[in-house]
Amino acid sequence: MKYLGLAYFTPERFAAMAPGDVKALVGQCPALDEAMRATGKVLVSASLGDLEHWRTLRPQGGKTRITDGPYTESKEVVGGLFIIEADSHDEALRIAAMHPASQIGEAGGWAVELIPLDVYLAGG
């Protein structure tokens, strides 16, 4: 079974952190990411770009309307994603718990949401 992991953060809380604290926090991420990838179960892992560059496309009046920013109004924003292939739900949870947003970053409001995928089409 494949699972989508969404890594969230709270922009306001992250922005309130001292620059040195942000650097120290982010500096821990590569080793944690590598440990998660070392399971051999991670198919995709990505950090998302700055919110100011996000665009939302939606149909309106027979045309596609493009607006700035995230689609949803929320205090928490997706900052990264990963897809894992696990033999069980418990294994998927164990691997997702290795993601930096599951282990560190409480001050920045980090969290991970794990979602089973019904359909997965790999590009090629």
PDB file of C-alpha atoms in Angstrom:
ATOM      1  CA  MET A   1       0.000   0.000   0.000  1.00  0.00           C
ATOM      2  CA  LYS A   2       1.198   3.510  -0.770  1.00  0.00           C
ATOM      3  CA  TYR A   3       0.765   6.467   1.560  1.00  0.00           C
ATOM      4  CA  LEU A   4       1.078  10.206   1.125  1.00  0.00           C
ATOM      5  CA  GLY A   5       2.703  12.066   3.970  1.00  0.00           C
ATOM      6  CA  LEU A   6       2.031  15.789   4.227  1.00  0.00           C
ATOM      7  CA  ALA A   7       4.415  17.747   6.435  1.00  0.00           C
ATOM      8  CA  TYR A   8       2.777  20.865   7.897  1.00  0.00           C
ATOM      9  CA  PHE A   9       4.117  23.974   9.555  1.00  0.00           C
ATOM     10  CA  THR A  10       2.594  27.130  11.016  1.00  0.00           C
ATOM     11  CA  PRO A  11       4.107  30.142   9.197  1.00  0.00           C
ATOM     12  CA  GLU A  12       3.397  32.605  12.025  1.00  0.00           C
ATOM     13  CA  ARG A  13       5.040  30.391  14.645  1.00  0.00           C
ATOM     14  CA  PHE A  14       7.992  29.649  12.377  1.00  0.00           C
ATOM     15  CA  ALA A  15       8.449  33.380  11.620  1.00  0.00           C
ATOM     16  CA  ALA A  16       8.449  34.157  15.356  1.00  0.00           C
ATOM     17  CA  MET A  17      11.476  31.925  15.943  1.00  0.00           C
ATOM     18  CA  ALA A  18      14.925  33.498  16.286  1.00  0.00           C
ATOM     19  CA  PRO A  19      17.053  33.061  13.118  1.00  0.00           C
ATOM     20  CA  GLY A  20      19.621  30.990  15.023  1.00  0.00           C
ATOM     21  CA  ASP A  21      16.895  28.678  16.299  1.00  0.00           C
ATOM     22  CA  VAL A  22      15.520  28.235  12.769  1.00  0.00           C
ATOM     23  CA  LYS A  23      19.005  27.424  11.451  1.00  0.00           C
ATOM     24  CA  ALA A  24      19.602  24.891  14.238  1.00  0.00           C
ATOM     25  CA  LEU A  25      16.216  23.282  13.647  1.00  0.00           C
ATOM     26  CA  VAL A  26      16.548  23.059   9.871  1.00  0.00           C
ATOM     27  CA  GLY A  27      20.100  21.771  10.273  1.00  0.00           C
ATOM     28  CA  GLN A  28      18.717  18.623  11.919  1.00  0.00           C
ATOM     29  CA  CYS A  29      16.508  17.763   8.938  1.00  0.00           C
ATOM     30  CA  PRO A  30      18.993  16.217   6.449  1.00  0.00           C
ATOM     31  CA  ALA A  31      20.059  13.421   8.823  1.00  0.00           C
ATOM     32  CA  LEU A  32      16.439  12.645   9.740  1.00  0.00           C
ATOM     33  CA  ASP A  33      15.388  12.677   6.075  1.00  0.00           C
ATOM     34  CA  GLU A  34      18.269  10.344   5.196  1.00  0.00           C
ATOM     35  CA  ALA A  35      17.300   7.892   7.946  1.00  0.00           C
ATOM     36  CA  MET A  36      13.752   7.813   6.583  1.00  0.00           C
ATOM     37  CA  ARG A  37      14.975   7.258   2.993  1.00  0.00           C
ATOM     38  CA  ALA A  38      17.354   4.530   4.206  1.00  0.00           C
ATOM     39  CA  THR A  39      14.312   2.331   4.931  1.00  0.00           C
ATOM     40  CA  GLY A  40      14.054   1.814   1.164  1.00  0.00           C
ATOM     41  CA  LYS A  41      10.318   2.528   1.383  1.00  0.00           C
ATOM     42  CA  VAL A  42      10.337   6.221   0.377  1.00  0.00           C
ATOM     43  CA  LEU A  43       9.315   6.703  -3.269  1.00  0.00           C
ATOM     44  CA  VAL A  44       9.214  10.516  -3.267  1.00  0.00           C
ATOM     45  CA  SER A  45      10.300  13.180  -0.797  1.00  0.00           C
ATOM     46  CA  ALA A  46      10.115  16.923  -1.424  1.00  0.00           C
ATOM     47  CA  SER A  47      10.055  20.275   0.317  1.00  0.00           C
ATOM     48  CA  LEU A  48       7.655  22.813  -1.140  1.00  0.00           C
ATOM     49  CA  GLY A  49       8.679  26.297  -2.250  1.00  0.00           C
ATOM     50  CA  ASP A  50       7.956  29.602  -0.528  1.00  0.00           C
ATOM     51  CA  LEU A  51       4.277  30.453  -0.135  1.00  0.00           C
ATOM     52  CA  GLU A  52       4.681  33.743  -1.980  1.00  0.00           C
ATOM     53  CA  HIS A  53       5.276  31.793  -5.192  1.00  0.00           C
ATOM     54  CA  TRP A  54       2.240  29.497  -4.866  1.00  0.00           C
ATOM     55  CA  ARG A  55      -0.590  29.913  -7.367  1.00  0.00           C
ATOM     56  CA  THR A  56      -4.082  28.429  -7.360  1.00  0.00           C
ATOM     57  CA  LEU A  57      -5.799  27.530 -10.622  1.00  0.00           C
ATOM     58  CA  ARG A  58      -9.553  27.012 -10.632  1.00  0.00           C
ATOM     59  CA  PRO A  59     -12.294  26.958 -13.259  1.00  0.00           C
ATOM     60  CA  GLN A  60     -14.468  30.053 -13.395  1.00  0.00           C
ATOM     61  CA  GLY A  61     -16.858  31.026 -16.181  1.00  0.00           C
ATOM     62  CA  GLY A  62     -15.409  28.532 -18.639  1.00  0.00           C
ATOM     63  CA  LYS A  63     -11.833  29.768 -18.121  1.00  0.00           C
ATOM     64  CA  THR A  64      -9.023  29.032 -15.718  1.00  0.00           C
ATOM     65  CA  ARG A  65      -8.605  31.701 -13.060  1.00  0.00           C
ATOM     66  CA  ILE A  66      -5.164  32.044 -11.444  1.00  0.00           C
ATOM     67  CA  THR A  67      -4.802  33.576  -7.991  1.00  0.00           C
ATOM     68  CA  ASP A  68      -1.925  34.007  -5.546  1.00  0.00           C
ATOM     69  CA  GLY A  69      -1.260  31.855  -2.543  1.00  0.00           C
ATOM     70  CA  PRO A  70      -2.380  28.564  -1.110  1.00  0.00           C
ATOM     71  CA  TYR A  71      -5.835  27.305  -2.038  1.00  0.00           C
ATOM     72  CA  THR A  72      -7.005  26.898   1.528  1.00  0.00           C
ATOM     73  CA  GLU A  73      -7.141  29.466   4.273  1.00  0.00           C
ATOM     74  CA  SER A  74      -5.466  27.800   7.196  1.00  0.00           C
ATOM     75  CA  LYS A  75      -3.099  28.548  10.035  1.00  0.00           C
ATOM     76  CA  GLU A  76      -1.112  25.449   9.041  1.00  0.00           C
ATOM     77  CA  VAL A  77       0.420  25.019   5.583  1.00  0.00           C
ATOM     78  CA  VAL A  78       1.892  22.011   3.790  1.00  0.00           C
ATOM     79  CA  GLY A  79       5.652  22.541   3.579  1.00  0.00           C
ATOM     80  CA  GLY A  80       6.665  19.139   2.266  1.00  0.00           C
ATOM     81  CA  LEU A  81       5.428  15.803   1.092  1.00  0.00           C
ATOM     82  CA  PHE A  82       6.558  12.223   0.790  1.00  0.00           C
ATOM     83  CA  ILE A  83       5.191   8.990  -0.617  1.00  0.00           C
ATOM     84  CA  ILE A  84       6.052   5.695   0.975  1.00  0.00           C
ATOM     85  CA  GLU A  85       5.227   2.116   0.083  1.00  0.00           C
ATOM     86  CA  ALA A  86       4.640   0.004   3.159  1.00  0.00           C
ATOM     87  CA  ASP A  87       3.554  -3.565   3.793  1.00  0.00           C
ATOM     88  CA  SER A  88       1.162  -2.492   6.549  1.00  0.00           C
ATOM     89  CA  HIS A  89      -0.425   0.582   8.096  1.00  0.00           C
ATOM     90  CA  ASP A  90       1.779   0.127  11.164  1.00  0.00           C
ATOM     91  CA  GLU A  91       4.901   0.106   9.010  1.00  0.00           C
ATOM     92  CA  ALA A  92       3.708   3.269   7.248  1.00  0.00           C
ATOM     93  CA  LEU A  93       3.208   4.975  10.615  1.00  0.00           C
ATOM     94  CA  ARG A  94       6.657   3.870  11.784  1.00  0.00           C
ATOM     95  CA  ILE A  95       8.298   5.341   8.674  1.00  0.00           C
ATOM     96  CA  ALA A  96       6.245   8.564   8.794  1.00  0.00           C
ATOM     97  CA  ALA A  97       7.284   8.994  12.424  1.00  0.00           C
ATOM     98  CA  MET A  98      10.877   9.267  11.183  1.00  0.00           C
ATOM     99  CA  HIS A  99      10.132  12.448   9.194  1.00  0.00           C
ATOM    100  CA  PRO A 100      11.595  15.621  10.744  1.00  0.00           C
ATOM    101  CA  ALA A 101       8.124  17.176  11.088  1.00  0.00           C
ATOM    102  CA  SER A 102       7.146  14.215  13.296  1.00  0.00           C
ATOM    103  CA  GLN A 103      10.168  14.485  15.552  1.00  0.00           C
ATOM    104  CA  ILE A 104      11.287  18.105  15.822  1.00  0.00           C
ATOM    105  CA  GLY A 105       9.946  21.569  15.150  1.00  0.00           C
ATOM    106  CA  GLU A 106       7.282  21.819  17.811  1.00  0.00           C
ATOM    107  CA  ALA A 107       8.107  25.540  18.084  1.00  0.00           C
ATOM    108  CA  GLY A 108       7.296  25.960  14.374  1.00  0.00           C
ATOM    109  CA  GLY A 109       4.046  24.031  14.613  1.00  0.00           C
ATOM    110  CA  TRP A 110       5.291  21.071  12.569  1.00  0.00           C
ATOM    111  CA  ALA A 111       3.160  17.971  12.058  1.00  0.00           C
ATOM    112  CA  VAL A 112       2.701  15.086   9.595  1.00  0.00           C
ATOM    113  CA  GLU A 113      -0.553  13.808   8.160  1.00  0.00           C
ATOM    114  CA  LEU A 114      -0.473  10.277   6.691  1.00  0.00           C
ATOM    115  CA  ILE A 115      -3.042   9.456   3.997  1.00  0.00           C
ATOM    116  CA  PRO A 116      -3.548   6.107   2.200  1.00  0.00           C
ATOM    117  CA  LEU A 117      -3.426   6.459  -1.605  1.00  0.00           C
ATOM    118  CA  ASP A 118      -6.086   4.686  -3.618  1.00  0.00           C
ATOM    119  CA  VAL A 119      -4.408   5.307  -6.987  1.00  0.00           C
ATOM    120  CA  TYR A 120      -0.735   5.886  -7.704  1.00  0.00           C
ATOM    121  CA  LEU A 121       0.456   6.559 -11.224  1.00  0.00           C
ATOM    122  CA  ALA A 122       4.198   6.871 -11.651  1.00  0.00           C
ATOM    123  CA  GLY A 123       5.373   9.140 -14.451  1.00  0.00           C
ATOM    124  CA  GLY A 124       7.870   7.853 -16.888  1.00  0.00           C
TER     125      GLY A 124
END
